[in-house]
XYZ file of C-alpha atoms in Angstrom:
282
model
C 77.464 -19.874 122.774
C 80.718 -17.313 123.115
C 82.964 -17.371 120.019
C 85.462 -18.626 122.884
C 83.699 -21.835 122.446
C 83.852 -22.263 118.702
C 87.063 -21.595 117.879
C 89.681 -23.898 119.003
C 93.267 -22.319 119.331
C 96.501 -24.507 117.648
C 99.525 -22.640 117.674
C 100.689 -19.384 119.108
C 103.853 -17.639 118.099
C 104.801 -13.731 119.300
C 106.358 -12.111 116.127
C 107.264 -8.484 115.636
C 105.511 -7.537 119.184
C 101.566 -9.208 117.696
C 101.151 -12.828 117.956
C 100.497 -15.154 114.952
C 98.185 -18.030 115.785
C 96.321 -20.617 114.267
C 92.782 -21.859 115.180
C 90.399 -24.657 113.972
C 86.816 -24.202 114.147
C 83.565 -25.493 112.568
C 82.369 -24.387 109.431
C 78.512 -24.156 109.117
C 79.159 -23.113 105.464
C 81.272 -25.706 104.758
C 80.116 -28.652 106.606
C 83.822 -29.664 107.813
C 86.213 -28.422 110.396
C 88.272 -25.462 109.084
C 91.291 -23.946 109.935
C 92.450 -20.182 109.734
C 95.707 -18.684 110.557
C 95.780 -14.549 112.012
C 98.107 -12.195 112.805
C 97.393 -9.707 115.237
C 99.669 -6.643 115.329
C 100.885 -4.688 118.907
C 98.176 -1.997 118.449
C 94.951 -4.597 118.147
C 93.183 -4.645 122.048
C 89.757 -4.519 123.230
C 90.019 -0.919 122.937
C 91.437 -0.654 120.080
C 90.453 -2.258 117.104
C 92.488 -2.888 113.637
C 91.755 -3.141 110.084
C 92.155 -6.728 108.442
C 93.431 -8.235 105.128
C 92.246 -11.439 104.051
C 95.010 -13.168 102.141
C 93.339 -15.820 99.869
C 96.081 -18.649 99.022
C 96.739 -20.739 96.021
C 96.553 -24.007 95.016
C 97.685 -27.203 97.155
C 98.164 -24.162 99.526
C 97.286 -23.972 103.123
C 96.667 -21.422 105.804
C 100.195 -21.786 106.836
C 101.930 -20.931 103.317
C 101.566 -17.253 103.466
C 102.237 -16.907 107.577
C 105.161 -18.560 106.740
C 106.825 -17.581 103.884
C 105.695 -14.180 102.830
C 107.797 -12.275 105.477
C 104.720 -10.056 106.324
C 104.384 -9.829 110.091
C 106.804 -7.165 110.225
C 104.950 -4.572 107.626
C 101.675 -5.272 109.450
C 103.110 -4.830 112.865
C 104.815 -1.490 112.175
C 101.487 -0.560 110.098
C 98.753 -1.712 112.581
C 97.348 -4.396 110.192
C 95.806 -7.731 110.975
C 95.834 -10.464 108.528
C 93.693 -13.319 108.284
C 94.231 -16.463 105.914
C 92.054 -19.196 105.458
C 92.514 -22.471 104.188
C 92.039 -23.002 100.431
C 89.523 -25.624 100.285
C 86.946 -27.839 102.571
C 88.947 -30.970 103.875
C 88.268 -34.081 106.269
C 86.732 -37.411 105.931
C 83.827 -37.648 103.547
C 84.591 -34.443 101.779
C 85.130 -34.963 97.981
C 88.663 -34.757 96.626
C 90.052 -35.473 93.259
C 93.548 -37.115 92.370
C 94.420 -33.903 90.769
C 96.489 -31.180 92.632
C 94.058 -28.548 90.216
C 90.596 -29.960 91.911
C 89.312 -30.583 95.405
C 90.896 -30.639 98.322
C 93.548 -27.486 98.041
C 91.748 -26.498 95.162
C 88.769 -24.654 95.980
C 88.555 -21.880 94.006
C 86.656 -19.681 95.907
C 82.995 -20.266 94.390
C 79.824 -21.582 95.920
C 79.923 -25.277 94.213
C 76.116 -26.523 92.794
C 77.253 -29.524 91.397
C 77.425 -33.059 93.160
C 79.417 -33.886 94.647
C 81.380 -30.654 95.437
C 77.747 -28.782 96.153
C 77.998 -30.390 99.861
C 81.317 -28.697 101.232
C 82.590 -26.365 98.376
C 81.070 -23.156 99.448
C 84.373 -21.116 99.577
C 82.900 -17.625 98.377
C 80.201 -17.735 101.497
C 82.907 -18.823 103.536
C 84.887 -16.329 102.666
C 82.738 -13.255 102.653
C 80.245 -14.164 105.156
C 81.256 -16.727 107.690
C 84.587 -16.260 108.150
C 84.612 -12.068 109.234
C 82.046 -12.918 111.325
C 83.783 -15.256 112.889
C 86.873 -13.006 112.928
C 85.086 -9.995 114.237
C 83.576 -11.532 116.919
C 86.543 -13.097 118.214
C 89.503 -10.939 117.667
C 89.992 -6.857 118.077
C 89.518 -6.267 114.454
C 87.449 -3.449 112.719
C 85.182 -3.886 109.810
C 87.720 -2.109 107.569
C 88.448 -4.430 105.173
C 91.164 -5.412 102.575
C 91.497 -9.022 100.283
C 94.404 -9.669 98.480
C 95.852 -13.596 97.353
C 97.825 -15.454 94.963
C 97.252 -17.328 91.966
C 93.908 -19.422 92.390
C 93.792 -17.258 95.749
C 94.431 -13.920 93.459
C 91.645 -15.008 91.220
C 89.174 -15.298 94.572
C 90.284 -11.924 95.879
C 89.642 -10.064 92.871
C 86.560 -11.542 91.669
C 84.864 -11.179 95.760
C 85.998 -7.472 95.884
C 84.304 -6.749 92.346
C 81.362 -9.020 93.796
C 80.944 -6.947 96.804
C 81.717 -3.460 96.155
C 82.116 -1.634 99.254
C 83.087 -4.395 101.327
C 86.199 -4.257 100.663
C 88.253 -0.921 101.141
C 91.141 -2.113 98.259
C 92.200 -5.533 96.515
C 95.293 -6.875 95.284
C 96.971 -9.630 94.103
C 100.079 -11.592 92.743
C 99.645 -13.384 89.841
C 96.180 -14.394 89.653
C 94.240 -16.150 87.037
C 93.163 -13.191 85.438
C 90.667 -15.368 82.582
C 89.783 -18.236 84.284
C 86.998 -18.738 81.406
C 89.763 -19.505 79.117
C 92.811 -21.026 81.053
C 92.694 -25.209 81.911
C 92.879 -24.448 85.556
C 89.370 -22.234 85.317
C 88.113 -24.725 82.907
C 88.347 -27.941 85.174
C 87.427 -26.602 87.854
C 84.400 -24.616 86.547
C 82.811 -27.104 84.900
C 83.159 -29.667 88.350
C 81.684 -26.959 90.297
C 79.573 -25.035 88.218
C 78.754 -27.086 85.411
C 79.281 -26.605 81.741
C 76.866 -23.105 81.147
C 79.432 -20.924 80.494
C 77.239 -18.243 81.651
C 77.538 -19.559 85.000
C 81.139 -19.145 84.829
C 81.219 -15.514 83.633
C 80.409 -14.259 87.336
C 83.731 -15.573 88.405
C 85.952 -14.691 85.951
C 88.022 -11.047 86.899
C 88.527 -10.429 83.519
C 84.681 -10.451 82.566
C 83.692 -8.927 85.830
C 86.395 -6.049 85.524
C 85.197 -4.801 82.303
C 81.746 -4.558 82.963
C 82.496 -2.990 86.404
C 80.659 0.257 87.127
C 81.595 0.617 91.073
C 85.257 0.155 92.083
C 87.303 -1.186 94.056
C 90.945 0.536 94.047
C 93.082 -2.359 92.201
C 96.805 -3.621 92.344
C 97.990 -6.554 90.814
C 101.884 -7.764 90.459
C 102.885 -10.376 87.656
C 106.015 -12.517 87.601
C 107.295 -12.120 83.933
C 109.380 -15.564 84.355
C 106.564 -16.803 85.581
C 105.926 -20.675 84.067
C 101.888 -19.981 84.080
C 101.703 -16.654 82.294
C 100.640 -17.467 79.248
C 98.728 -20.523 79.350
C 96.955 -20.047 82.825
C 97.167 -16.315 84.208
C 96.800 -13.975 81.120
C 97.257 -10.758 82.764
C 96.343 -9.196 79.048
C 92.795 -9.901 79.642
C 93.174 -8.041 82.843
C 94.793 -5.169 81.452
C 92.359 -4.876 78.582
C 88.976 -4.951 80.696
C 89.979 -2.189 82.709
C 90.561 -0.262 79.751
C 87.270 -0.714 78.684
C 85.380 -0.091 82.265
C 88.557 2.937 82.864
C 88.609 0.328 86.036
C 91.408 1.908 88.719
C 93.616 -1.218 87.882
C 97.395 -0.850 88.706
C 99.301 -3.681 87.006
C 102.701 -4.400 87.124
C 105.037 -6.860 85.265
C 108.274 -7.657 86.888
C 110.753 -9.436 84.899
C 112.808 -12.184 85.953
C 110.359 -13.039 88.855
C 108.234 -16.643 88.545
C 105.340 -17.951 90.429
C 106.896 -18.693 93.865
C 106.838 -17.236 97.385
C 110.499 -15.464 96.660
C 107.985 -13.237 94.539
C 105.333 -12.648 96.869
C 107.974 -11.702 99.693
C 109.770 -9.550 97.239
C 106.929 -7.179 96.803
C 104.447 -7.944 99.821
C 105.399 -4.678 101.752
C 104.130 -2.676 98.719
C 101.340 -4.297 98.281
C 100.504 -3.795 102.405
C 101.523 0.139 102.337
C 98.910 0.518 99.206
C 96.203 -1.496 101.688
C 96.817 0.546 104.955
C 96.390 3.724 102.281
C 92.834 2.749 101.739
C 92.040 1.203 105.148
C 93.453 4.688 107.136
């Protein structure tokens, strides 16, 4: 079966000379029918294929939150970039949700669930890292150059994958990610309804405890909101900060004050954080 038959296009919309789409297809990992937004710059053709970051959203987010709000699709056009964001979470009938925005549907995590009943869909990390670029680079003119960058709960999944898969990746970033998810109530729900309550489970997705006992790396950037309502009680860049001390990790962190959790953020600094990608995927 072609990849023509397994992925079902949406939406099309020409921006910046590429074309943004969106595409539904189903997930083998998942066990539900998933959706994935792309944009494909001018340069990507048969003959000529791109790199691609994979944007990793936040929670209650969708695919459509960074296509449409982060102002992007001009930085990757004139750069050469494609970008590829996923949905957050598993969704459709049957698949277990919570009442809480924090857990379930839109609130994924990015980690393989083993606990009932979030072991039968919630298997974000695979999806992410295995089925998904497969997908991508068997039906679109991308290379297997590499970025992952993502916000909050999405920030959190791009830097713990990168650290998990050194080499994969050609550079990481992210805005204003749970940086100590061990120790913040988002991390903590969520962990323990996936994972379940040994903490040592846990530790392999935390990018605080997987930074500082990093010994292969993964160039870093990572921009903060100072204003931001979650920095204390649910980010805790600190932790960041002080792990890649301790591992000499090639973290760049930045703190910008005045700036708070939202999309005005992201858009604000998204064209440096896309030049510092296209430096490592060149």
């Amino acid at each position: 079966m072609t990849t023509d038959h397994v992925i079902e296009n949406i939406s099309v919309n020409k921006s910046f000379g590429g074309w943004n789409k969106q595409y539904s297809h189903q997930s083998t990992t998942l066990n539900c029918t998933m959706r994935f937004a792309i944009y494909l710059p001018p340069q990507a053709s048969k003959s000529n294929k791109v790199p691609v970051l994979y944007w990793l959203s936040g929670l209650t987010c969708t695919d459509e939150n960074f296509m449409h709000k982060a102002a992007a699709q001009r930085v990757a056009a004139a750069l050469g970039m494609a970008i590829v964001a996923p949905d957050t979470s598993p969704r459709g009938e049957g698949v277990a949700d919570d009442e809480g925005y924090d857990l379930g549907m839109g609130a994924g995590f990015y980690v393989n669930a083993t606990q009932a009943p979030w072991n039968r869909h919630y298997h974000m990390y695979d999806y992410v890292v295995n089925e998904l670029p497969r997908l991508i680079e068997a039906a679109f003119p991308v290379s297997n150059k590499r970025a992952i960058s993502g916000h909050s709960m999405g920030g959190h999944g791009a830097l713990t994958i990168a650290m998990l898969n050194p080499g994969r990746y050609r550079s990481v970033s992210a805005f204003s990610p749970i940086c100590n998810p061990m120790t913040a109530p988002w991390g903590k729900k969520a962990f323990t309804a996936y994972l379940g309550k040994d903490q040592a489970a846990w530790q392999a997705h935390d990018a605080s405890e997987l930074m500082r006992q990093s010994t292969q790396f993964t160039p870093a950037r990572v921009d903060q909101g100072g204003a931001d309502d979650f920095l204390k009680e649910q980010l805790k860049p600190e932790t960041l900060e002080a792990a890649a001390k301790e591992s000499n990790y090639p973290l760049d962190l930045r703190i910008h004050e005045g700036y708070d959790h939202s999309y005005f953020f992201i858009s604000s600094f998204i064209e440096e954080h896309l030049r510092f990608h296209a430096s490592h995927l060149s």
